[in-house]
Short mmCIF file of N, CA and C in Angstrom, two decimals:
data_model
loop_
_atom_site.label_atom_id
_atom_site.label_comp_id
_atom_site.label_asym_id
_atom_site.label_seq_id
_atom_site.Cartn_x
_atom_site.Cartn_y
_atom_site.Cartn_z
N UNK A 1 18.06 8.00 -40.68
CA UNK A 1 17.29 6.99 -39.98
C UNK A 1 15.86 7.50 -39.82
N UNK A 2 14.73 6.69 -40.21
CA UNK A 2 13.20 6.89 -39.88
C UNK A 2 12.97 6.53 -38.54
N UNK A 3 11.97 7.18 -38.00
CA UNK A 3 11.03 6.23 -37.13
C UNK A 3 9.88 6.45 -37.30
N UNK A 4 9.10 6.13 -38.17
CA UNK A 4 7.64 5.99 -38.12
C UNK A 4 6.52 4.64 -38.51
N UNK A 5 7.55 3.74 -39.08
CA UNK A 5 6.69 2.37 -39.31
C UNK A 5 6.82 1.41 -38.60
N UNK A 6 8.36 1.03 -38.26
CA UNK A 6 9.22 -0.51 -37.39
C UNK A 6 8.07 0.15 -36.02
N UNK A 7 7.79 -1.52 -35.60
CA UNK A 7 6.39 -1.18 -34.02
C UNK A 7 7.29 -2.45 -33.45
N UNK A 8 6.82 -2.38 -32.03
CA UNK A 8 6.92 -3.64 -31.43
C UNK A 8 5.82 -3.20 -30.11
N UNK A 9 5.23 -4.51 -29.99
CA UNK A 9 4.22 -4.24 -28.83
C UNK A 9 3.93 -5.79 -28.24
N UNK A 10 3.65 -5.83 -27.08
CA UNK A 10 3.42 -6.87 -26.23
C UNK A 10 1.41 -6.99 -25.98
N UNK A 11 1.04 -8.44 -26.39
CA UNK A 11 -0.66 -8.61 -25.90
C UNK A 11 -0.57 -8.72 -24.34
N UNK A 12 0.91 -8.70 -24.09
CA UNK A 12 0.94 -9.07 -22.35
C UNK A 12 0.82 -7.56 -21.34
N UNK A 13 1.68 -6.47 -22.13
CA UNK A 13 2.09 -5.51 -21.43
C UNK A 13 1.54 -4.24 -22.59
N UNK A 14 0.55 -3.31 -22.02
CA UNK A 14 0.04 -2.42 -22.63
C UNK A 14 1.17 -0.99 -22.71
N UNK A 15 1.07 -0.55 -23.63
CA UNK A 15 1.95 0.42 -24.16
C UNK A 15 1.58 1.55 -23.23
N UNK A 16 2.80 1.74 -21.82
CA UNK A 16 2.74 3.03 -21.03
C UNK A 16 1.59 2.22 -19.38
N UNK A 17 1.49 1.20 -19.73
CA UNK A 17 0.11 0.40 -18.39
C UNK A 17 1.84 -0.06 -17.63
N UNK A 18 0.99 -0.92 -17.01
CA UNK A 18 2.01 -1.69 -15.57
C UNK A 18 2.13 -3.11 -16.53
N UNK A 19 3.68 -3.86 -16.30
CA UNK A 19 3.77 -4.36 -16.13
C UNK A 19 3.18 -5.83 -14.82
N UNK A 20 2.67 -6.46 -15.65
CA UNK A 20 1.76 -7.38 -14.75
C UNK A 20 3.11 -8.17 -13.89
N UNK A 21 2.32 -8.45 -12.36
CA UNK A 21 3.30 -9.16 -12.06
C UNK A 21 3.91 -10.66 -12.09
N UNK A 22 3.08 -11.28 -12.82
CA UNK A 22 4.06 -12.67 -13.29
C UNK A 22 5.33 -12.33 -13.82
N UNK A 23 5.26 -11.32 -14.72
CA UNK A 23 6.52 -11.23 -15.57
C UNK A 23 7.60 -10.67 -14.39
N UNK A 24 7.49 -10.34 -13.27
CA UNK A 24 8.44 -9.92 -12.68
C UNK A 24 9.77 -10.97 -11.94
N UNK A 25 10.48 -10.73 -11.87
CA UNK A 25 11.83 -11.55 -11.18
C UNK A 25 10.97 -11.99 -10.17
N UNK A 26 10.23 -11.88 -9.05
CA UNK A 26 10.16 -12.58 -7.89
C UNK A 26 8.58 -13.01 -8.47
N UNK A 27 8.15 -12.86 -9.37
CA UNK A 27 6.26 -12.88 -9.42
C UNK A 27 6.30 -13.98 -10.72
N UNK A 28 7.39 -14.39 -10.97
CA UNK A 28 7.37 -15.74 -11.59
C UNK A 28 8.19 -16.03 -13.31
N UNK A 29 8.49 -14.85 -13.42
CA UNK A 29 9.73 -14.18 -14.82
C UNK A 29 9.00 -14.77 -15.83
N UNK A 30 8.13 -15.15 -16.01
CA UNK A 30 7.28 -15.32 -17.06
C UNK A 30 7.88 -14.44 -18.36
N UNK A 31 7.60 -14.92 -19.63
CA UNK A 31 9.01 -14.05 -20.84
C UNK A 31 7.17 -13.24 -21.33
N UNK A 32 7.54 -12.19 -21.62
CA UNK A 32 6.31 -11.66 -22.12
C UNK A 32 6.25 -11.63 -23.63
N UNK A 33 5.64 -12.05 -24.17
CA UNK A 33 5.09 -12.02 -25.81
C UNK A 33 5.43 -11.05 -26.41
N UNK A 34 5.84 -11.28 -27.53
CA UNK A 34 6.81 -9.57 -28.44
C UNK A 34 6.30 -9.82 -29.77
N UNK A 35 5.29 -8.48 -30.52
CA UNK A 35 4.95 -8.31 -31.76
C UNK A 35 5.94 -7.64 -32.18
N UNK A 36 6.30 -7.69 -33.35
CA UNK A 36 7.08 -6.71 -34.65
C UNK A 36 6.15 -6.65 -35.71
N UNK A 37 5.92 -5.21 -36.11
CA UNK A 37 5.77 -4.99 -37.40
C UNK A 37 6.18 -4.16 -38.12
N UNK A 38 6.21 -3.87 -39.47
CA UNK A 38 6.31 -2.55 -40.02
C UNK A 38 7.63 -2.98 -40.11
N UNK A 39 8.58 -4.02 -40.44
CA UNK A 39 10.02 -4.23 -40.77
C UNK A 39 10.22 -3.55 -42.35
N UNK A 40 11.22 -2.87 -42.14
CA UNK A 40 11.59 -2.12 -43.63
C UNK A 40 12.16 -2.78 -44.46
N UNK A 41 12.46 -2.53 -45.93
CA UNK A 41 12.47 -3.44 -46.67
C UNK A 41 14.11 -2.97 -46.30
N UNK A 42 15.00 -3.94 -46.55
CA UNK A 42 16.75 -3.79 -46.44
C UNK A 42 17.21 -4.11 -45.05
N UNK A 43 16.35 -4.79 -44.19
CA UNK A 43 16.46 -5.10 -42.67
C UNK A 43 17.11 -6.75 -43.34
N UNK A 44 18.26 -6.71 -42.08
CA UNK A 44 18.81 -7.72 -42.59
C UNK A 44 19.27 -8.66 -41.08
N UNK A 45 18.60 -8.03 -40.06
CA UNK A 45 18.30 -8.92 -38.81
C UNK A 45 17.38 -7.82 -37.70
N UNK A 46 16.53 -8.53 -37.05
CA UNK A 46 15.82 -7.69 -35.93
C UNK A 46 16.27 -7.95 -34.67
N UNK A 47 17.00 -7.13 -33.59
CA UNK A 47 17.18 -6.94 -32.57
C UNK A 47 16.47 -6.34 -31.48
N UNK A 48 16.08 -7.20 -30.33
CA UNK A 48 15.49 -6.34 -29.50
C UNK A 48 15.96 -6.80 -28.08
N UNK A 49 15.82 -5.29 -27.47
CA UNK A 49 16.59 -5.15 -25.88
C UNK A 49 15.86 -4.40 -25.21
N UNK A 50 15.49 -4.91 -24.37
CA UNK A 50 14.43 -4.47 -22.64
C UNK A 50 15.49 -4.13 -21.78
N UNK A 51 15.35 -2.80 -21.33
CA UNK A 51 16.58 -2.25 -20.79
C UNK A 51 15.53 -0.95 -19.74
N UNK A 52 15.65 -0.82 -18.45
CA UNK A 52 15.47 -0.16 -17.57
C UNK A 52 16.07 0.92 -17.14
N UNK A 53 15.62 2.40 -17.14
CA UNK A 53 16.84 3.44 -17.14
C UNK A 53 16.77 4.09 -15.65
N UNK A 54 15.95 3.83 -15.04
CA UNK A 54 15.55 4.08 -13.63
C UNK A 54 16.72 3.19 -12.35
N UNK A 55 16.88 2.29 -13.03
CA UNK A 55 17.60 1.26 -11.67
C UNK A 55 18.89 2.32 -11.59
N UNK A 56 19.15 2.17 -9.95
CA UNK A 56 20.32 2.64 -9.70
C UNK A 56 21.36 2.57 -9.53
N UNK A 57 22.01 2.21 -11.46
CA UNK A 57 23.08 2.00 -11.48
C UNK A 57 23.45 2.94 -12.65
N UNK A 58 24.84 3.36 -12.77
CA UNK A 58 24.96 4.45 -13.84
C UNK A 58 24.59 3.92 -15.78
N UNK A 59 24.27 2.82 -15.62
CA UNK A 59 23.69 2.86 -17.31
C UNK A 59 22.45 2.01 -17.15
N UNK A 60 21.92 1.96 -15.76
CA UNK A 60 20.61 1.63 -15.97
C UNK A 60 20.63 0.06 -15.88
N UNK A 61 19.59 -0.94 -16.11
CA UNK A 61 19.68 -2.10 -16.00
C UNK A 61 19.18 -2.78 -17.56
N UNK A 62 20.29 -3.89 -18.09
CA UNK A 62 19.53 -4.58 -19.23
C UNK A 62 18.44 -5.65 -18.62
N UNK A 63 17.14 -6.09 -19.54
CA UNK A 63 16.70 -7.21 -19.00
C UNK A 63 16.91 -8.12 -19.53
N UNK A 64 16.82 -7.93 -21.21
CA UNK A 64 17.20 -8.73 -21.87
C UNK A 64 17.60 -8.19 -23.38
N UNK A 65 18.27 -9.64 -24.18
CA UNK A 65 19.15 -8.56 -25.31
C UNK A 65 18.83 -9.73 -26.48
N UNK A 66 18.00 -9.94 -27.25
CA UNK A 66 17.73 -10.72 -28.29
C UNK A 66 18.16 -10.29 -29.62
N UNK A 67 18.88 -11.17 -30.28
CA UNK A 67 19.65 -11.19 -31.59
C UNK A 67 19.24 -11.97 -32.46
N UNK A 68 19.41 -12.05 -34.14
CA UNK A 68 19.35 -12.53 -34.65
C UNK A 68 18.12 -13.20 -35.39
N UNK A 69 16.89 -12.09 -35.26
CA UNK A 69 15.80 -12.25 -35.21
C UNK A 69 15.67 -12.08 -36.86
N UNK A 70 14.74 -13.02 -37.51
CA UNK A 70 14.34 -12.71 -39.01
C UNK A 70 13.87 -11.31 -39.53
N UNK A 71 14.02 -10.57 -40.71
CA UNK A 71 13.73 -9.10 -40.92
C UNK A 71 12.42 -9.18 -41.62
N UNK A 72 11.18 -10.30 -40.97
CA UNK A 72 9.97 -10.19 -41.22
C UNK A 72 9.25 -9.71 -40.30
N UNK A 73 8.10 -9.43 -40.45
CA UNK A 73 6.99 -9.25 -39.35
C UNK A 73 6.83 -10.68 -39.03
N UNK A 74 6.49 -10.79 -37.12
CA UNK A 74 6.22 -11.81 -36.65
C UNK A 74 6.03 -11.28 -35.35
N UNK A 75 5.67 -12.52 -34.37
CA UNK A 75 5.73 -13.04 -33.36
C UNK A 75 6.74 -13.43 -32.67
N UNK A 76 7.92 -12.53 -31.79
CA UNK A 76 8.90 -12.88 -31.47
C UNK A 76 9.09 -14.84 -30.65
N UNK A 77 9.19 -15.40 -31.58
CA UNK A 77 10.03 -16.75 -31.06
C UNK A 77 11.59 -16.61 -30.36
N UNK A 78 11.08 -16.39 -29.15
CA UNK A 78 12.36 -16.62 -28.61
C UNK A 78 13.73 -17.66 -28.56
N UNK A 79 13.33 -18.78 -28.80
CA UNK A 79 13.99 -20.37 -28.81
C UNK A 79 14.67 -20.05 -30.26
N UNK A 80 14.07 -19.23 -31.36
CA UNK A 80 14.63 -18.89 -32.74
C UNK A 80 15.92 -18.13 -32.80
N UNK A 81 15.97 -16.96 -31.77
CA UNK A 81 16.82 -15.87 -31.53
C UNK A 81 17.83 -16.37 -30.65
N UNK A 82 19.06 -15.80 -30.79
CA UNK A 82 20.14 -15.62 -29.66
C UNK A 82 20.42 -15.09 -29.04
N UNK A 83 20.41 -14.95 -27.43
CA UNK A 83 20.24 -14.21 -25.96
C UNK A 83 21.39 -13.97 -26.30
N UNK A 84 21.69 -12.51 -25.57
CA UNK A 84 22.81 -12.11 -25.09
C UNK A 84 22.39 -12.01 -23.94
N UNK A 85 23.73 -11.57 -23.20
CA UNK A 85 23.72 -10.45 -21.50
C UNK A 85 23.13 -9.98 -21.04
N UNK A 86 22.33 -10.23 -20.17
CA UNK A 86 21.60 -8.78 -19.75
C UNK A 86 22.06 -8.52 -17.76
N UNK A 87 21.68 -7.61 -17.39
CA UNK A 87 22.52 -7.35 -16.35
C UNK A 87 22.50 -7.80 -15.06
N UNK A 88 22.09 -8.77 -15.45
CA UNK A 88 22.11 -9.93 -13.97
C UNK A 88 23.23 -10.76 -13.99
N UNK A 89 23.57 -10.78 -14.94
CA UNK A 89 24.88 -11.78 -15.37
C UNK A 89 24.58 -13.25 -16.04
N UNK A 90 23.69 -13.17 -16.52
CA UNK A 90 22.92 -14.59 -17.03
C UNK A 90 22.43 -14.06 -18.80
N UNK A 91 21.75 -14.87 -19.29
CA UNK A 91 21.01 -14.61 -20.54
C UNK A 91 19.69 -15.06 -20.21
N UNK A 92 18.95 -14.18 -21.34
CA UNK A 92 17.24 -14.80 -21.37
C UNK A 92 16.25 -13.37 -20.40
N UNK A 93 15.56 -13.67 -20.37
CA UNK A 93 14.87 -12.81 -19.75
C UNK A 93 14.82 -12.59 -18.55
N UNK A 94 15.11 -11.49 -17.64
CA UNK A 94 15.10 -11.26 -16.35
C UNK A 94 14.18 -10.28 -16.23
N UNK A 95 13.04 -10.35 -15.50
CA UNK A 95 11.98 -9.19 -14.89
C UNK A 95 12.32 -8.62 -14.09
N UNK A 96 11.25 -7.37 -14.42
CA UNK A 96 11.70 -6.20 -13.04
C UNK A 96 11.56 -6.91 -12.06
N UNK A 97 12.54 -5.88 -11.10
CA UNK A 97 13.24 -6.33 -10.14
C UNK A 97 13.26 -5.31 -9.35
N UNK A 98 12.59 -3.92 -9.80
CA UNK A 98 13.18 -2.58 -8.90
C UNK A 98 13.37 -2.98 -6.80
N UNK A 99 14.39 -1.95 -6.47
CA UNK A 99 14.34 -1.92 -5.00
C UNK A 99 13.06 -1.74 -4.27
N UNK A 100 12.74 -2.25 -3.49
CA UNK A 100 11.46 -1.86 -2.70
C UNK A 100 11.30 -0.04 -2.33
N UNK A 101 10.46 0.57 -2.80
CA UNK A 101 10.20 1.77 -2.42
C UNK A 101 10.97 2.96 -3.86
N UNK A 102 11.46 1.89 -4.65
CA UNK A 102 12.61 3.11 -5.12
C UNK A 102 11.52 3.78 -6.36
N UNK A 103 10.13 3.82 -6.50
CA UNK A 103 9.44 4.39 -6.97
C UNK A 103 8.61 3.67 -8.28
N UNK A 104 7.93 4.17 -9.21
CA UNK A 104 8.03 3.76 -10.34
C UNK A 104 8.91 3.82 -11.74
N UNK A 105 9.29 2.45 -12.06
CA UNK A 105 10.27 2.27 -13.09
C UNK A 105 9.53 2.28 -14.62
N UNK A 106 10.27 2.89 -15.20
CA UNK A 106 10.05 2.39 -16.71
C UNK A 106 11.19 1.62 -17.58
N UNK A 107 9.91 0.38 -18.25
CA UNK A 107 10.59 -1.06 -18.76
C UNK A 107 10.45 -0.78 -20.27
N UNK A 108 11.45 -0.22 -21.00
CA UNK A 108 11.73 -0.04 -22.70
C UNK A 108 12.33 -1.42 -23.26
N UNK A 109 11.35 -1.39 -24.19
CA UNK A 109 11.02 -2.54 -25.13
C UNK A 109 11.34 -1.93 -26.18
N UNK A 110 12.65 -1.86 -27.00
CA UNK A 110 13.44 -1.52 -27.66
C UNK A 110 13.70 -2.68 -29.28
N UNK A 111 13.22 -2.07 -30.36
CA UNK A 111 13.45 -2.77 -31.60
C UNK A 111 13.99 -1.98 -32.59
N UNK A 112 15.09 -2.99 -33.14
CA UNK A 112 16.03 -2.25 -34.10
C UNK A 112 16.15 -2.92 -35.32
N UNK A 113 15.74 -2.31 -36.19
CA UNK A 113 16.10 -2.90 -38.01
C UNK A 113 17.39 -2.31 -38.63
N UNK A 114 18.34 -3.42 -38.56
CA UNK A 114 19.48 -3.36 -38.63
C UNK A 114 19.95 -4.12 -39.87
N UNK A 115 20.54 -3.33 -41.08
CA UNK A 115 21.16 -3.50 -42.25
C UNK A 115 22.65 -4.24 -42.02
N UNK A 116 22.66 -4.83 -41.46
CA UNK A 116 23.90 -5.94 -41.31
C UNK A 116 23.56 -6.57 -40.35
N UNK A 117 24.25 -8.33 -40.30
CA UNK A 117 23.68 -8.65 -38.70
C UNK A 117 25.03 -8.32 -37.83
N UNK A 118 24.35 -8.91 -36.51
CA UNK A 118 25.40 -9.01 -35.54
C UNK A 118 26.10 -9.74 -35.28
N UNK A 119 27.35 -9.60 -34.71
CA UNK A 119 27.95 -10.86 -34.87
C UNK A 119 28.42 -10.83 -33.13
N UNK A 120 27.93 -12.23 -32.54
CA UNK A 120 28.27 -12.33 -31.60
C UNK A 120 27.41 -12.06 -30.93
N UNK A 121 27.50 -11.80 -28.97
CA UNK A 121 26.57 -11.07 -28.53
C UNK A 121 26.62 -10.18 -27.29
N UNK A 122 27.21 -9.24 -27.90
CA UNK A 122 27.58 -8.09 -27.20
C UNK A 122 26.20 -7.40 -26.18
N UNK A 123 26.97 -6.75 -25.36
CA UNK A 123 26.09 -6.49 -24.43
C UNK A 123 25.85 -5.15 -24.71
N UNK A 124 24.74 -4.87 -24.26
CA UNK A 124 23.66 -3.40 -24.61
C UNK A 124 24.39 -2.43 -24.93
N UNK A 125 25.17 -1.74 -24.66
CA UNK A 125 26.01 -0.80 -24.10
C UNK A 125 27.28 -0.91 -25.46
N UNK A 126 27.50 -2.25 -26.22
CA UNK A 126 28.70 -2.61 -27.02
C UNK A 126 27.22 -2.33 -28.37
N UNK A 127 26.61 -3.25 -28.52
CA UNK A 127 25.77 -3.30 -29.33
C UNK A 127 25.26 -1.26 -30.11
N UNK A 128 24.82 -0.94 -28.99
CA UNK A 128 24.63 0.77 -28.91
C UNK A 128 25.66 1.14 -29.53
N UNK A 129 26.85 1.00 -29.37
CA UNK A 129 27.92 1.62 -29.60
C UNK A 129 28.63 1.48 -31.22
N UNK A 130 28.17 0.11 -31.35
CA UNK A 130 28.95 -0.92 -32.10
C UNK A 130 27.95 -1.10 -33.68
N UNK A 131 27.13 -0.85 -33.40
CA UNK A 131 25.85 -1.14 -34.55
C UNK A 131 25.07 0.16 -34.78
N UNK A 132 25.25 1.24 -33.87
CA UNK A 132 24.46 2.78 -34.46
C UNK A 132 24.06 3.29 -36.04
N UNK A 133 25.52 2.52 -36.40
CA UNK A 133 25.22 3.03 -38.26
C UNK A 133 24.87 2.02 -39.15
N UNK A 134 24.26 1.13 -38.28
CA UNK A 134 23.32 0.00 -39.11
C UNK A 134 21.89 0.17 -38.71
N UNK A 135 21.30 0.71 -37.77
CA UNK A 135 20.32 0.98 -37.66
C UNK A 135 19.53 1.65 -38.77
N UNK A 136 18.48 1.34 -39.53
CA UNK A 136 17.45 1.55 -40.17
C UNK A 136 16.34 2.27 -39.76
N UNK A 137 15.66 1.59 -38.57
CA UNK A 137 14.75 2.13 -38.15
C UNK A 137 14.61 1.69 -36.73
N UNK A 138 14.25 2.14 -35.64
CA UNK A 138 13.80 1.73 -34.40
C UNK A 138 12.39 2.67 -33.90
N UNK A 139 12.16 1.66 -33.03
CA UNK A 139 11.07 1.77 -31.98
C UNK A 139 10.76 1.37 -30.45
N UNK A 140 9.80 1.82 -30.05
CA UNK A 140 9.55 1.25 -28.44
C UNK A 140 8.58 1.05 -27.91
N UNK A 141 8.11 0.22 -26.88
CA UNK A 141 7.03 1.01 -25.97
C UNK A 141 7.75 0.86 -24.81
N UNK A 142 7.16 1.33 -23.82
CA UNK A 142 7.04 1.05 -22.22
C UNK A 142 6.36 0.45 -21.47
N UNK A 143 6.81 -0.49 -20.51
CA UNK A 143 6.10 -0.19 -19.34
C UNK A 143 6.45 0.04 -18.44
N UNK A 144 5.85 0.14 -17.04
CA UNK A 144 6.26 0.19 -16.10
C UNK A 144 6.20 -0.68 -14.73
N UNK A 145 6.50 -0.55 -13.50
CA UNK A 145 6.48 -1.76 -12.80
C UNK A 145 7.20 -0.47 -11.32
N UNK A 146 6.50 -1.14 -10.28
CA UNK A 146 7.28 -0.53 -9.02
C UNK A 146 6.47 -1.41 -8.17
N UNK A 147 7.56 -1.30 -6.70
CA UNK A 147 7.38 -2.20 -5.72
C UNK A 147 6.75 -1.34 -4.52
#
């Protein structure tokens, strides 16, 4: 597996800056804008999952889990892709949310070029588990967010 070309980056959320607060659960969940580039040639769906490793729960918090994404460079269209789970118990995008005081969090923006698609829509944790040896290439950025 490479990682040096597959990117994903947000015009909303600067790579390693704060999460602004519209996008947050109480500041208005606004879905934040998702670039891909650098898709490898043999990508045969793009997956991406916003997943929080700070919340205090033992695997961390999903925010959201998008499937089924074309293996071009684009502009993530969300309405195109299929939500899975994420750990609120709902689909679609859920913003930080950290506890009041519990410090600063970091929000991974997670993209995977994956040589088979997925089937179904397994949650973060199944997906990880379940698709490791289809992975091609991945990437990330961060941000962060605290209350």
């Amino acid at each position: 597996m490479r990682i040096d070309k597959l990117a994903i980056s947000s015009p909303d959320i600067p790579d390693l800056g704060d999460v602004p607060e519209r996008f947050s659960a109480d500041g208005g969940n606004d879905v934040p804008r998702l670039e891909i580039t650098g898709v490898p040639e043999g990508t045969r769906e793009v997956v991406v999952i916003s997943h929080d490793p700070d919340a205090p729960l033992p695997n961390g918090f999903t925010h959201w889990v998008l499937y089924g994404l074309p293996p071009v460079d684009q502009t993530v269209d969300t309405a195109a892709a299929t939500t899975g789970p994420n750990d609120a118990g709902k689909t679609g995008w859920y913003g930080p949310q950290p506890p009041q005081g519990h410090g600063r969090h970091h929000y991974y923006f997670w993209v995977y070029a994956l040589d088979r698609e997925v089937t179904g829509t397994p949650r973060r944790e199944e997906f990880l588990r379940d698709y490791a040896d289809a992975v091609i290439e991945q990437n990330r950025f961060v941000g962060h967010f605290q209350r």
